[in-house]
Amino acid sequence: MLVVGLVWFAVPPPAADIKAPTDAIVVLTGGSLRLRTGVELLREGKARVLFVSGVDGRVGLDEVLRSTGGETPKWLVCCIVLGQKAENTSGNAIETAQWMRGQGFHSLRLVTSWWHMPRSLLDFERMMPDFEIVPHPVFPEHCEQQNWWSRRVMPFAVIVEYGKYLAALFLPFVDRPALGGSHPIGVEAH
């Protein structure tokens, strides 16, 4: 049963083909590609604002934007908000839910790695059951959707994430630290 579940989990999902904009784009920290994707979606008008959850409290917006490796137009800077309280995926969901409700928003486009998306959706849907959540998985440049398993580190990363997903699925009420200090930009702590 666990092997069948792992096979299901290891099939990369397609990006949601939802053209309509959402109220916000939410990027979970853990890699510059996630941030670049979020900024690109904001440029394309997929939302009015970009919320980056899980940013280290010592990191400012300029440093976050530099980590994307691209040029961010000045007109976008006003539309990017940093969430600096989340320590893990559950914390991302809590932090985002608080921020979204404070803004009066009801829909979001969730940007994270494809292997992190199932657990992220699980936590986000638990925290925001009344919100529309559009998944937008990202695939690292060195890891194509069709042959991700051929990369040396990827199968291990997927197996570890599957274990975390099962824990989140079956132990939703375990007291897990969710808010507090954060991890630096680019550090995968989720």
Coordinates of N, CA, C and O in Angstrom, one line a residue:
M1 N 0.8 -1.2 0.0 CA 0.0 0.0 0.0 C 0.9 1.3 0.0 O 0.6 2.2 -0.7
L2 N 1.9 1.3 0.8 CA 2.8 2.4 0.8 C 3.5 2.6 -0.5 O 3.7 3.8 -0.9
V3 N 3.9 1.5 -1.2 CA 4.6 1.6 -2.4 C 3.6 2.2 -3.5 O 4.0 3.1 -4.3
V4 N 2.4 1.8 -3.5 CA 1.4 2.3 -4.4 C 1.2 3.8 -4.2 O 1.1 4.6 -5.1
G5 N 1.1 4.2 -2.9 CA 1.0 5.6 -2.6 C 2.2 6.4 -3.0 O 2.0 7.5 -3.5
L6 N 3.4 5.8 -2.9 CA 4.6 6.5 -3.3 C 4.6 6.7 -4.8 O 4.9 7.8 -5.3
V7 N 4.1 5.7 -5.6 CA 4.1 5.8 -7.0 C 3.1 6.9 -7.4 O 3.4 7.7 -8.3
W8 N 1.9 7.0 -6.8 CA 1.0 8.0 -7.0 C 1.6 9.4 -6.7 O 1.5 10.3 -7.5
F9 N 2.2 9.5 -5.6 CA 2.8 10.7 -5.1 C 4.0 11.2 -6.0 O 4.1 12.4 -6.3
A10 N 4.7 10.2 -6.6 CA 5.9 10.6 -7.4 C 5.6 11.0 -8.8 O 6.5 11.3 -9.6
V11 N 4.3 10.9 -9.2 CA 3.9 11.4 -10.6 C 3.7 12.9 -10.5 O 2.8 13.4 -9.8
P12 N 4.6 13.7 -11.2 CA 4.5 15.1 -11.1 C 3.2 15.6 -11.6 O 2.7 15.2 -12.7
P13 N 2.6 16.5 -10.9 CA 1.3 17.0 -11.4 C 1.5 18.1 -12.5 O 2.5 18.7 -12.5
P14 N 0.5 18.3 -13.4 CA 0.6 19.3 -14.3 C 0.3 20.7 -13.6 O -0.4 20.7 -12.6
A15 N 0.8 21.7 -14.2 CA 0.4 23.1 -13.6 C -1.1 23.3 -13.9 O -1.6 22.8 -14.9
A16 N -1.7 23.9 -13.0 CA -3.2 24.2 -13.1 C -3.3 25.1 -14.3 O -2.6 26.1 -14.5
D17 N -4.3 24.7 -15.2 CA -4.5 25.5 -16.4 C -5.6 26.5 -16.1 O -6.6 26.5 -16.9
I18 N -5.5 27.3 -15.1 CA -6.5 28.3 -14.8 C -6.0 29.6 -15.2 O -5.1 30.1 -14.6
K19 N -6.7 30.2 -16.2 CA -6.2 31.5 -16.7 C -6.6 32.7 -15.9 O -6.0 33.7 -15.8
A20 N -7.8 32.5 -15.2 CA -8.3 33.7 -14.4 C -7.4 34.0 -13.3 O -6.8 33.2 -12.6
P21 N -7.2 35.3 -13.0 CA -6.3 35.8 -11.9 C -6.9 35.4 -10.6 O -8.2 35.2 -10.5
T22 N -6.1 35.3 -9.6 CA -6.5 35.1 -8.2 C -6.2 36.4 -7.5 O -5.6 37.3 -8.0
D23 N -6.7 36.5 -6.2 CA -6.4 37.7 -5.5 C -5.0 37.9 -5.1 O -4.4 39.0 -5.1
A24 N -4.3 36.7 -4.9 CA -2.9 36.8 -4.5 C -2.1 35.6 -5.1 O -2.7 34.6 -5.4
I25 N -0.8 35.8 -5.2 CA 0.1 34.7 -5.5 C 0.9 34.4 -4.2 O 1.3 35.4 -3.6
V26 N 1.0 33.2 -3.8 CA 1.7 32.9 -2.6 C 2.8 31.9 -2.9 O 2.6 30.9 -3.5
V27 N 4.1 32.4 -2.6 CA 5.3 31.6 -2.9 C 5.8 31.1 -1.5 O 6.0 31.9 -0.6
L28 N 6.1 29.8 -1.4 CA 6.7 29.3 -0.2 C 8.2 29.3 -0.5 O 8.7 28.8 -1.5
T29 N 9.0 29.8 0.5 CA 10.4 29.9 0.3 C 11.0 28.5 0.2 O 10.4 27.5 0.6
G30 N 12.2 28.4 -0.4 CA 12.8 27.2 -0.5 C 13.6 27.1 -1.8 O 14.2 26.0 -2.1
G31 N 13.6 28.1 -2.6 CA 14.4 28.1 -3.8 C 14.1 29.3 -4.7 O 13.0 29.8 -4.7
S32 N 15.1 29.7 -5.4 CA 14.9 30.9 -6.2 C 14.0 30.7 -7.4 O 13.3 31.7 -7.8
L33 N 13.8 29.5 -7.9 CA 12.9 29.3 -9.0 C 11.5 29.5 -8.5 O 10.7 30.0 -9.3
R34 N 11.1 29.2 -7.3 CA 9.8 29.5 -6.8 C 9.6 31.0 -6.9 O 8.5 31.5 -7.3
L35 N 10.5 31.8 -6.4 CA 10.4 33.2 -6.4 C 10.4 33.8 -7.8 O 9.5 34.7 -8.1
R36 N 11.2 33.3 -8.7 CA 11.2 33.8 -10.1 C 9.8 33.5 -10.7 O 9.3 34.3 -11.4
T37 N 9.3 32.3 -10.4 CA 8.0 32.0 -10.9 C 6.9 32.9 -10.4 O 6.0 33.4 -11.1
G38 N 6.9 33.2 -9.1 CA 6.0 34.1 -8.5 C 6.0 35.5 -9.1 O 5.0 36.1 -9.4
V39 N 7.2 36.0 -9.3 CA 7.4 37.3 -9.9 C 6.9 37.3 -11.3 O 6.2 38.3 -11.7
E40 N 7.2 36.3 -12.0 CA 6.7 36.2 -13.4 C 5.2 36.1 -13.5 O 4.6 36.8 -14.3
L41 N 4.6 35.4 -12.6 CA 3.1 35.3 -12.5 C 2.5 36.7 -12.2 O 1.5 37.1 -12.8
L42 N 3.2 37.4 -11.3 CA 2.7 38.8 -11.0 C 2.8 39.7 -12.2 O 1.9 40.5 -12.5
R43 N 3.9 39.6 -12.9 CA 4.1 40.4 -14.2 C 3.0 40.1 -15.2 O 2.6 41.0 -15.9
E44 N 2.6 38.8 -15.2 CA 1.6 38.4 -16.2 C 0.2 38.8 -15.8 O -0.8 38.6 -16.5
G45 N 0.1 39.4 -14.6 CA -1.3 39.8 -14.1 C -2.1 38.7 -13.5 O -3.3 38.8 -13.5
K46 N -1.5 37.6 -13.0 CA -2.2 36.5 -12.5 C -2.7 36.8 -11.1 O -3.5 36.1 -10.5
A47 N -2.3 38.0 -10.5 CA -2.8 38.4 -9.2 C -2.4 39.9 -9.0 O -1.6 40.4 -9.7
R48 N -3.0 40.5 -8.0 CA -2.6 41.9 -7.7 C -1.4 42.0 -6.8 O -0.8 43.1 -6.7
V49 N -1.1 40.9 -6.0 CA -0.1 41.0 -5.0 C 0.6 39.6 -4.9 O 0.0 38.6 -5.1
L50 N 1.9 39.6 -4.5 CA 2.7 38.4 -4.3 C 3.1 38.4 -2.9 O 3.7 39.3 -2.3
F51 N 2.7 37.3 -2.2 CA 3.0 37.1 -0.8 C 4.1 36.0 -0.7 O 3.8 34.9 -1.2
V52 N 5.2 36.3 -0.1 CA 6.3 35.3 0.0 C 6.3 34.8 1.5 O 6.6 35.6 2.4
S53 N 5.9 33.6 1.8 CA 5.8 33.1 3.1 C 7.0 32.3 3.6 O 7.6 31.5 2.8
G54 N 7.5 32.6 4.8 CA 8.6 31.9 5.3 C 10.0 32.5 5.1 O 11.0 31.9 5.2
V55 N 10.0 33.8 4.9 CA 11.2 34.6 4.7 C 11.9 34.8 6.1 O 11.2 35.2 7.0
D56 N 13.2 34.7 6.2 CA 13.9 35.0 7.4 C 13.7 36.4 7.7 O 13.8 37.3 6.9
G57 N 13.5 36.7 9.0 CA 13.2 38.1 9.5 C 14.4 39.0 9.2 O 14.2 40.3 9.2
R58 N 15.6 38.5 9.0 CA 16.7 39.4 8.7 C 16.9 39.7 7.3 O 17.8 40.4 6.9
V59 N 16.0 39.1 6.4 CA 16.1 39.3 5.0 C 15.1 40.3 4.5 O 13.9 40.2 4.8
G60 N 15.5 41.3 3.8 CA 14.6 42.3 3.2 C 14.2 42.1 1.8 O 14.7 41.1 1.2
L61 N 13.3 42.9 1.3 CA 12.8 42.7 0.0 C 13.8 42.8 -1.1 O 13.8 42.0 -2.0
D62 N 14.8 43.7 -1.0 CA 15.9 43.8 -2.0 C 16.6 42.5 -2.1 O 16.9 42.0 -3.2
E63 N 17.0 41.8 -1.0 CA 17.7 40.6 -1.0 C 16.8 39.5 -1.6 O 17.3 38.6 -2.4
V64 N 15.6 39.5 -1.3 CA 14.7 38.5 -1.8 C 14.6 38.6 -3.4 O 14.8 37.6 -4.1
L65 N 14.5 39.8 -3.8 CA 14.4 40.1 -5.3 C 15.7 39.7 -6.0 O 15.7 39.2 -7.1
R66 N 16.9 40.0 -5.3 CA 18.2 39.6 -5.9 C 18.3 38.1 -6.1 O 18.9 37.6 -7.0
S67 N 17.7 37.4 -5.1 CA 17.8 35.9 -5.2 C 17.1 35.3 -6.4 O 17.3 34.2 -6.7
T68 N 16.2 36.1 -7.0 CA 15.5 35.6 -8.2 C 16.4 35.5 -9.4 O 16.1 34.8 -10.4
G69 N 17.5 36.3 -9.4 CA 18.5 36.2 -10.5 C 18.0 37.1 -11.7 O 18.8 37.1 -12.6
G70 N 16.9 37.7 -11.6 CA 16.4 38.5 -12.7 C 16.2 39.9 -12.3 O 16.3 40.3 -11.1
E71 N 15.8 40.7 -13.3 CA 15.5 42.1 -13.0 C 14.0 42.2 -12.7 O 13.2 41.8 -13.5
T72 N 13.7 42.8 -11.5 CA 12.3 43.0 -11.2 C 11.9 44.4 -11.4 O 12.6 45.3 -10.9
P73 N 10.9 44.7 -12.2 CA 10.5 46.1 -12.5 C 10.2 46.8 -11.2 O 9.5 46.2 -10.3
K74 N 10.5 48.1 -11.2 CA 10.2 48.9 -10.0 C 8.7 48.9 -9.7 O 8.3 48.9 -8.5
W75 N 7.9 48.9 -10.7 CA 6.4 48.9 -10.4 C 5.9 47.7 -9.7 O 4.8 47.7 -9.2
L76 N 6.6 46.6 -9.7 CA 6.2 45.4 -9.1 C 6.6 45.4 -7.6 O 5.9 44.7 -6.8
V77 N 7.6 46.2 -7.2 CA 8.1 46.1 -5.8 C 7.0 46.5 -4.8 O 6.9 45.9 -3.7
C78 N 6.1 47.4 -5.2 CA 5.0 47.7 -4.3 C 4.0 46.6 -4.0 O 3.2 46.7 -3.1
C79 N 4.1 45.6 -4.9 CA 3.0 44.5 -4.9 C 3.6 43.2 -4.3 O 3.0 42.2 -4.4
I80 N 4.7 43.3 -3.6 CA 5.3 42.1 -3.0 C 5.4 42.3 -1.5 O 5.9 43.3 -1.0
V81 N 4.9 41.3 -0.8 CA 4.8 41.4 0.7 C 5.6 40.1 1.2 O 5.4 39.0 0.7
L82 N 6.4 40.4 2.2 CA 7.1 39.3 2.8 C 6.4 38.8 4.1 O 6.1 39.6 5.0
G83 N 6.2 37.5 4.2 CA 5.7 36.9 5.5 C 7.0 36.3 6.2 O 7.7 35.5 5.6
Q84 N 7.2 36.7 7.4 CA 8.4 36.4 8.1 C 8.2 35.6 9.4 O 9.1 35.6 10.3
K85 N 7.1 34.9 9.5 CA 6.8 34.2 10.8 C 6.9 32.7 10.6 O 7.0 32.0 11.6
A86 N 6.6 32.2 9.4 CA 6.5 30.7 9.2 C 7.8 30.0 9.3 O 8.8 30.5 8.8
E87 N 7.8 28.8 10.0 CA 9.0 28.0 10.1 C 8.9 26.7 9.3 O 9.9 26.1 9.0
N88 N 7.7 26.4 8.9 CA 7.5 25.1 8.1 C 6.2 25.2 7.3 O 5.6 26.3 7.3
T89 N 5.9 24.2 6.7 CA 4.7 24.2 5.7 C 3.4 24.6 6.5 O 2.6 25.3 6.0
S90 N 3.2 24.0 7.7 CA 2.0 24.3 8.4 C 2.0 25.8 8.8 O 1.0 26.5 8.7
G91 N 3.2 26.3 9.1 CA 3.4 27.7 9.5 C 3.1 28.6 8.2 O 2.5 29.7 8.4
N92 N 3.5 28.1 7.0 CA 3.2 28.9 5.8 C 1.7 29.0 5.7 O 1.2 30.1 5.3
A93 N 1.0 27.9 5.9 CA -0.5 27.9 5.8 C -1.2 28.9 6.8 O -2.1 29.6 6.5
I94 N -0.7 28.8 8.0 CA -1.2 29.7 9.1 C -0.9 31.2 8.7 O -1.8 32.0 8.8
E95 N 0.3 31.4 8.4 CA 0.8 32.8 8.1 C 0.0 33.4 6.9 O -0.5 34.5 6.9
T96 N -0.2 32.5 5.9 CA -0.9 33.0 4.7 C -2.4 33.2 5.0 O -2.9 34.2 4.5
A97 N -3.0 32.3 5.7 CA -4.4 32.4 6.1 C -4.6 33.7 6.8 O -5.6 34.5 6.5
Q98 N -3.8 34.0 7.8 CA -3.9 35.3 8.5 C -3.8 36.5 7.6 O -4.6 37.4 7.7
W99 N -2.8 36.5 6.8 CA -2.6 37.6 5.9 C -3.7 37.7 4.9 O -4.2 38.8 4.6
M100 N -4.1 36.6 4.3 CA -5.2 36.7 3.3 C -6.5 37.2 3.9 O -7.2 38.1 3.3
R101 N -6.9 36.7 5.1 CA -8.1 37.2 5.7 C -7.9 38.7 6.1 O -8.9 39.5 6.0
G102 N -6.8 39.1 6.5 CA -6.5 40.5 6.8 C -6.7 41.4 5.6 O -7.1 42.6 5.7
Q103 N -6.4 40.9 4.4 CA -6.5 41.6 3.2 C -7.9 41.5 2.6 O -8.2 42.3 1.6
G104 N -8.7 40.6 3.1 CA -10.1 40.4 2.5 C -10.0 39.6 1.2 O -11.0 39.7 0.4
F105 N -9.0 38.8 1.0 CA -8.8 38.0 -0.2 C -9.5 36.7 0.0 O -9.7 36.2 1.1
H106 N -9.8 36.1 -1.1 CA -10.5 34.8 -1.1 C -9.9 33.7 -2.1 O -10.4 32.6 -2.1
S107 N -8.9 34.1 -2.8 CA -8.3 33.1 -3.8 C -6.8 33.4 -3.9 O -6.4 34.5 -3.7
L108 N -6.1 32.3 -4.1 CA -4.6 32.4 -4.2 C -4.1 31.3 -5.2 O -4.7 30.3 -5.4
R109 N -3.0 31.7 -5.8 CA -2.2 30.8 -6.6 C -1.0 30.4 -5.8 O -0.2 31.2 -5.5
L110 N -0.9 29.1 -5.5 CA 0.1 28.6 -4.6 C 1.3 28.1 -5.4 O 1.2 27.2 -6.2
V111 N 2.5 28.7 -5.2 CA 3.7 28.3 -5.9 C 4.7 27.6 -5.0 O 5.1 28.2 -4.0
T112 N 5.0 26.4 -5.3 CA 6.1 25.7 -4.6 C 6.6 24.5 -5.5 O 6.0 24.3 -6.6
S113 N 7.6 23.8 -5.0 CA 8.1 22.7 -5.8 C 7.0 21.6 -6.0 O 6.2 21.4 -5.1
W114 N 7.1 20.9 -7.1 CA 6.1 19.9 -7.4 C 6.0 18.9 -6.4 O 4.9 18.4 -6.0
W115 N 7.1 18.4 -5.8 CA 7.1 17.4 -4.8 C 6.6 17.9 -3.5 O 6.2 17.1 -2.6
H116 N 6.6 19.2 -3.3 CA 6.1 19.8 -2.0 C 4.7 20.2 -2.1 O 4.0 20.4 -1.1
M117 N 4.1 20.2 -3.3 CA 2.7 20.7 -3.5 C 1.7 19.8 -2.8 O 0.8 20.4 -2.2
P118 N 1.7 18.5 -2.8 CA 0.6 17.7 -2.1 C 0.5 18.1 -0.6 O -0.6 18.3 -0.1
R119 N 1.6 18.1 0.1 CA 1.6 18.5 1.5 C 1.2 19.9 1.7 O 0.4 20.2 2.6
S120 N 1.7 20.8 0.8 CA 1.3 22.2 0.9 C -0.2 22.4 0.8 O -0.8 23.1 1.6
L121 N -0.7 21.7 -0.3 CA -2.2 21.8 -0.5 C -3.0 21.3 0.7 O -4.0 21.8 1.1
L122 N -2.5 20.2 1.3 CA -3.2 19.6 2.4 C -3.2 20.6 3.6 O -4.3 20.8 4.1
D123 N -2.1 21.2 3.9 CA -2.1 22.2 5.0 C -2.9 23.4 4.7 O -3.6 24.0 5.5
F124 N -2.8 23.9 3.5 CA -3.5 25.2 3.1 C -5.0 24.9 3.0 O -5.7 25.8 3.5
E125 N -5.4 23.8 2.5 CA -6.8 23.5 2.5 C -7.4 23.3 3.9 O -8.6 23.7 4.1
R126 N -6.6 22.8 4.8 CA -7.1 22.7 6.2 C -7.2 24.1 6.8 O -8.2 24.3 7.6
M127 N -6.3 25.0 6.5 CA -6.4 26.3 7.1 C -7.3 27.2 6.5 O -7.8 28.2 7.1
M128 N -7.6 27.0 5.2 CA -8.4 27.9 4.4 C -9.5 27.1 3.6 O -9.5 27.2 2.3
P129 N -10.3 26.4 4.2 CA -11.3 25.5 3.5 C -12.3 26.3 2.6 O -12.8 25.8 1.6
D130 N -12.4 27.6 2.9 CA -13.4 28.5 2.2 C -12.7 29.3 1.1 O -13.3 30.1 0.5
F131 N -11.4 29.0 0.8 CA -10.7 29.8 -0.2 C -10.5 28.9 -1.4 O -10.4 27.7 -1.4
E132 N -10.4 29.6 -2.6 CA -10.0 29.0 -3.8 C -8.5 28.9 -3.8 O -7.8 30.0 -3.8
I133 N -7.9 27.7 -3.9 CA -6.4 27.6 -4.0 C -6.1 26.9 -5.3 O -6.5 25.8 -5.6
V134 N -5.3 27.6 -6.1 CA -4.9 27.2 -7.4 C -3.4 26.7 -7.3 O -2.6 27.5 -7.1
P135 N -3.2 25.4 -7.5 CA -1.8 25.0 -7.4 C -1.0 25.4 -8.6 O -1.5 25.2 -9.7
H136 N 0.2 25.8 -8.4 CA 1.2 26.1 -9.5 C 2.5 25.5 -9.2 O 3.4 26.2 -8.6
P137 N 2.7 24.2 -9.4 CA 3.9 23.6 -9.1 C 5.1 24.0 -10.0 O 4.8 24.3 -11.2
V138 N 6.3 24.1 -9.4 CA 7.4 24.5 -10.3 C 8.4 23.3 -10.3 O 8.4 22.4 -9.4
F139 N 9.1 23.2 -11.5 CA 10.0 22.1 -11.7 C 11.4 22.7 -11.9 O 11.6 23.5 -12.8
P140 N 12.3 22.3 -11.1 CA 13.7 22.9 -11.2 C 14.2 22.6 -12.7 O 13.9 21.7 -13.3
E141 N 15.0 23.6 -13.1 CA 15.5 23.6 -14.5 C 16.3 22.3 -14.8 O 16.2 21.7 -15.9
H142 N 17.0 21.7 -13.8 CA 17.8 20.5 -14.0 C 16.9 19.3 -13.8 O 17.4 18.1 -13.9
C143 N 15.6 19.4 -13.6 CA 14.8 18.3 -13.3 C 13.5 18.4 -14.2 O 12.6 19.1 -13.8
E144 N 13.5 17.8 -15.3 CA 12.4 17.9 -16.2 C 11.3 17.0 -15.7 O 11.5 16.0 -15.0
Q145 N 10.1 17.4 -16.0 CA 8.9 16.7 -15.5 C 8.9 15.2 -15.9 O 8.5 14.4 -15.1
Q146 N 9.4 14.9 -17.0 CA 9.3 13.5 -17.5 C 10.4 12.6 -16.9 O 10.1 11.4 -16.7
N147 N 11.5 13.1 -16.6 CA 12.6 12.2 -16.2 C 13.3 12.7 -14.9 O 14.5 12.6 -14.7
W148 N 12.5 13.2 -14.0 CA 13.0 13.7 -12.7 C 13.8 12.6 -11.9 O 14.7 12.9 -11.2
W149 N 13.3 11.4 -12.1 CA 13.9 10.3 -11.3 C 15.4 10.0 -11.7 O 16.1 9.3 -11.0
S150 N 15.8 10.5 -12.9 CA 17.1 10.2 -13.3 C 18.2 11.1 -12.6 O 19.4 10.8 -12.7
R151 N 17.7 12.1 -11.9 CA 18.6 13.0 -11.2 C 19.0 12.3 -9.9 O 18.1 11.8 -9.2
R152 N 20.2 12.3 -9.5 CA 20.7 11.5 -8.3 C 19.9 11.9 -7.0 O 19.5 11.0 -6.3
V153 N 19.7 13.1 -6.8 CA 19.2 13.6 -5.5 C 17.6 13.5 -5.5 O 17.0 13.3 -4.4
M154 N 17.0 13.6 -6.6 CA 15.5 13.7 -6.7 C 14.8 12.6 -6.1 O 13.8 12.8 -5.3
P155 N 15.1 11.3 -6.4 CA 14.3 10.2 -5.8 C 14.3 10.3 -4.3 O 13.3 10.1 -3.6
F156 N 15.5 10.6 -3.7 CA 15.6 10.7 -2.2 C 14.7 11.8 -1.7 O 14.0 11.6 -0.7
A157 N 14.7 12.9 -2.4 CA 13.9 14.1 -2.0 C 12.4 13.8 -2.0 O 11.7 14.2 -1.1
V158 N 12.0 13.1 -3.1 CA 10.6 12.7 -3.2 C 10.2 11.7 -2.1 O 9.1 11.9 -1.5
I159 N 11.0 10.8 -1.8 CA 10.7 9.8 -0.8 C 10.6 10.4 0.6 O 9.7 10.2 1.3
V160 N 11.5 11.3 0.9 CA 11.5 12.1 2.2 C 10.2 12.9 2.2 O 9.5 12.9 3.2
E161 N 9.9 13.6 1.1 CA 8.7 14.4 1.1 C 7.4 13.6 1.2 O 6.4 14.0 1.9
Y162 N 7.4 12.4 0.6 CA 6.3 11.5 0.8 C 6.1 11.1 2.2 O 4.9 11.1 2.7
G163 N 7.2 10.8 3.0 CA 7.1 10.6 4.4 C 6.5 11.7 5.2 O 5.6 11.6 6.0
K164 N 6.9 12.9 4.8 CA 6.3 14.1 5.5 C 4.8 14.3 5.1 O 4.1 14.7 6.0
Y165 N 4.5 14.0 3.9 CA 3.1 14.1 3.5 C 2.2 13.1 4.3 O 1.2 13.4 4.8
L166 N 2.7 11.8 4.4 CA 2.0 10.8 5.2 C 1.8 11.3 6.6 O 0.7 11.1 7.2
A167 N 2.9 11.9 7.2 CA 2.8 12.3 8.6 C 1.8 13.5 8.7 O 0.9 13.5 9.6
A168 N 1.8 14.4 7.7 CA 0.8 15.5 7.8 C -0.6 15.0 7.5 O -1.6 15.4 8.1
L169 N -0.7 13.9 6.7 CA -2.1 13.4 6.4 C -2.7 12.7 7.6 O -3.8 12.8 8.0
F170 N -1.8 11.9 8.3 CA -2.3 11.0 9.4 C -2.2 11.6 10.8 O -2.8 11.1 11.7
L171 N -1.4 12.6 10.9 CA -1.2 13.3 12.2 C -1.5 14.8 12.2 O -0.6 15.6 12.6
P172 N -2.6 15.1 11.7 CA -2.9 16.6 11.6 C -3.0 17.3 12.9 O -2.9 18.5 13.0
F173 N -3.2 16.6 14.0 CA -3.5 17.3 15.2 C -2.3 17.2 16.2 O -2.3 17.7 17.3
V174 N -1.2 16.7 15.7 CA 0.1 16.7 16.5 C 0.6 18.2 16.6 O 0.6 18.9 15.6
D175 N 1.0 18.6 17.7 CA 1.4 19.9 17.9 C 2.8 20.1 17.2 O 3.8 19.6 17.7
R176 N 2.8 20.7 16.1 CA 4.0 21.0 15.3 C 4.3 22.5 15.3 O 3.4 23.3 15.1
P177 N 5.5 22.9 15.7 CA 5.7 24.3 15.7 C 5.5 24.9 14.3 O 5.9 24.3 13.3
A178 N 4.7 26.0 14.2 CA 4.4 26.5 12.9 C 4.8 27.9 12.7 O 5.2 28.3 11.6
L179 N 4.7 28.7 13.7 CA 5.1 30.1 13.5 C 6.2 30.4 14.5 O 6.4 29.8 15.6
G180 N 7.0 31.4 14.2 CA 8.1 31.8 15.1 C 9.3 32.3 14.2 O 9.1 33.0 13.3
G181 N 10.5 31.8 14.5 CA 11.6 32.2 13.7 C 11.5 31.6 12.3 O 10.7 30.7 12.1
S182 N 12.3 32.0 11.3 CA 12.2 31.5 10.0 C 13.5 31.1 9.5 O 14.5 31.3 10.1
H183 N 13.5 30.5 8.3 CA 14.7 30.0 7.7 C 15.1 31.0 6.6 O 14.2 31.6 6.0
P184 N 16.4 31.1 6.3 CA 16.8 32.0 5.3 C 16.3 31.7 4.0 O 16.0 30.5 3.7
I185 N 16.1 32.7 3.1 CA 15.7 32.5 1.8 C 16.6 31.5 1.1 O 17.8 31.5 1.3
G186 N 16.0 30.6 0.3 CA 16.8 29.6 -0.4 C 17.1 28.4 0.4 O 17.6 27.4 -0.1
V187 N 16.7 28.3 1.7 CA 17.0 27.2 2.5 C 15.7 26.3 2.5 O 14.7 26.8 3.0
E188 N 15.8 25.1 2.1 CA 14.6 24.3 2.1 C 14.4 23.7 3.4 O 15.1 22.8 3.8
A189 N 13.4 24.2 4.2 CA 13.2 23.7 5.5 C 11.8 23.1 5.6 O 11.3 22.8 6.7
H190 N 11.1 23.0 4.5 CA 9.7 22.6 4.5 C 9.7 21.1 4.2 O 8.9 20.4 4.3

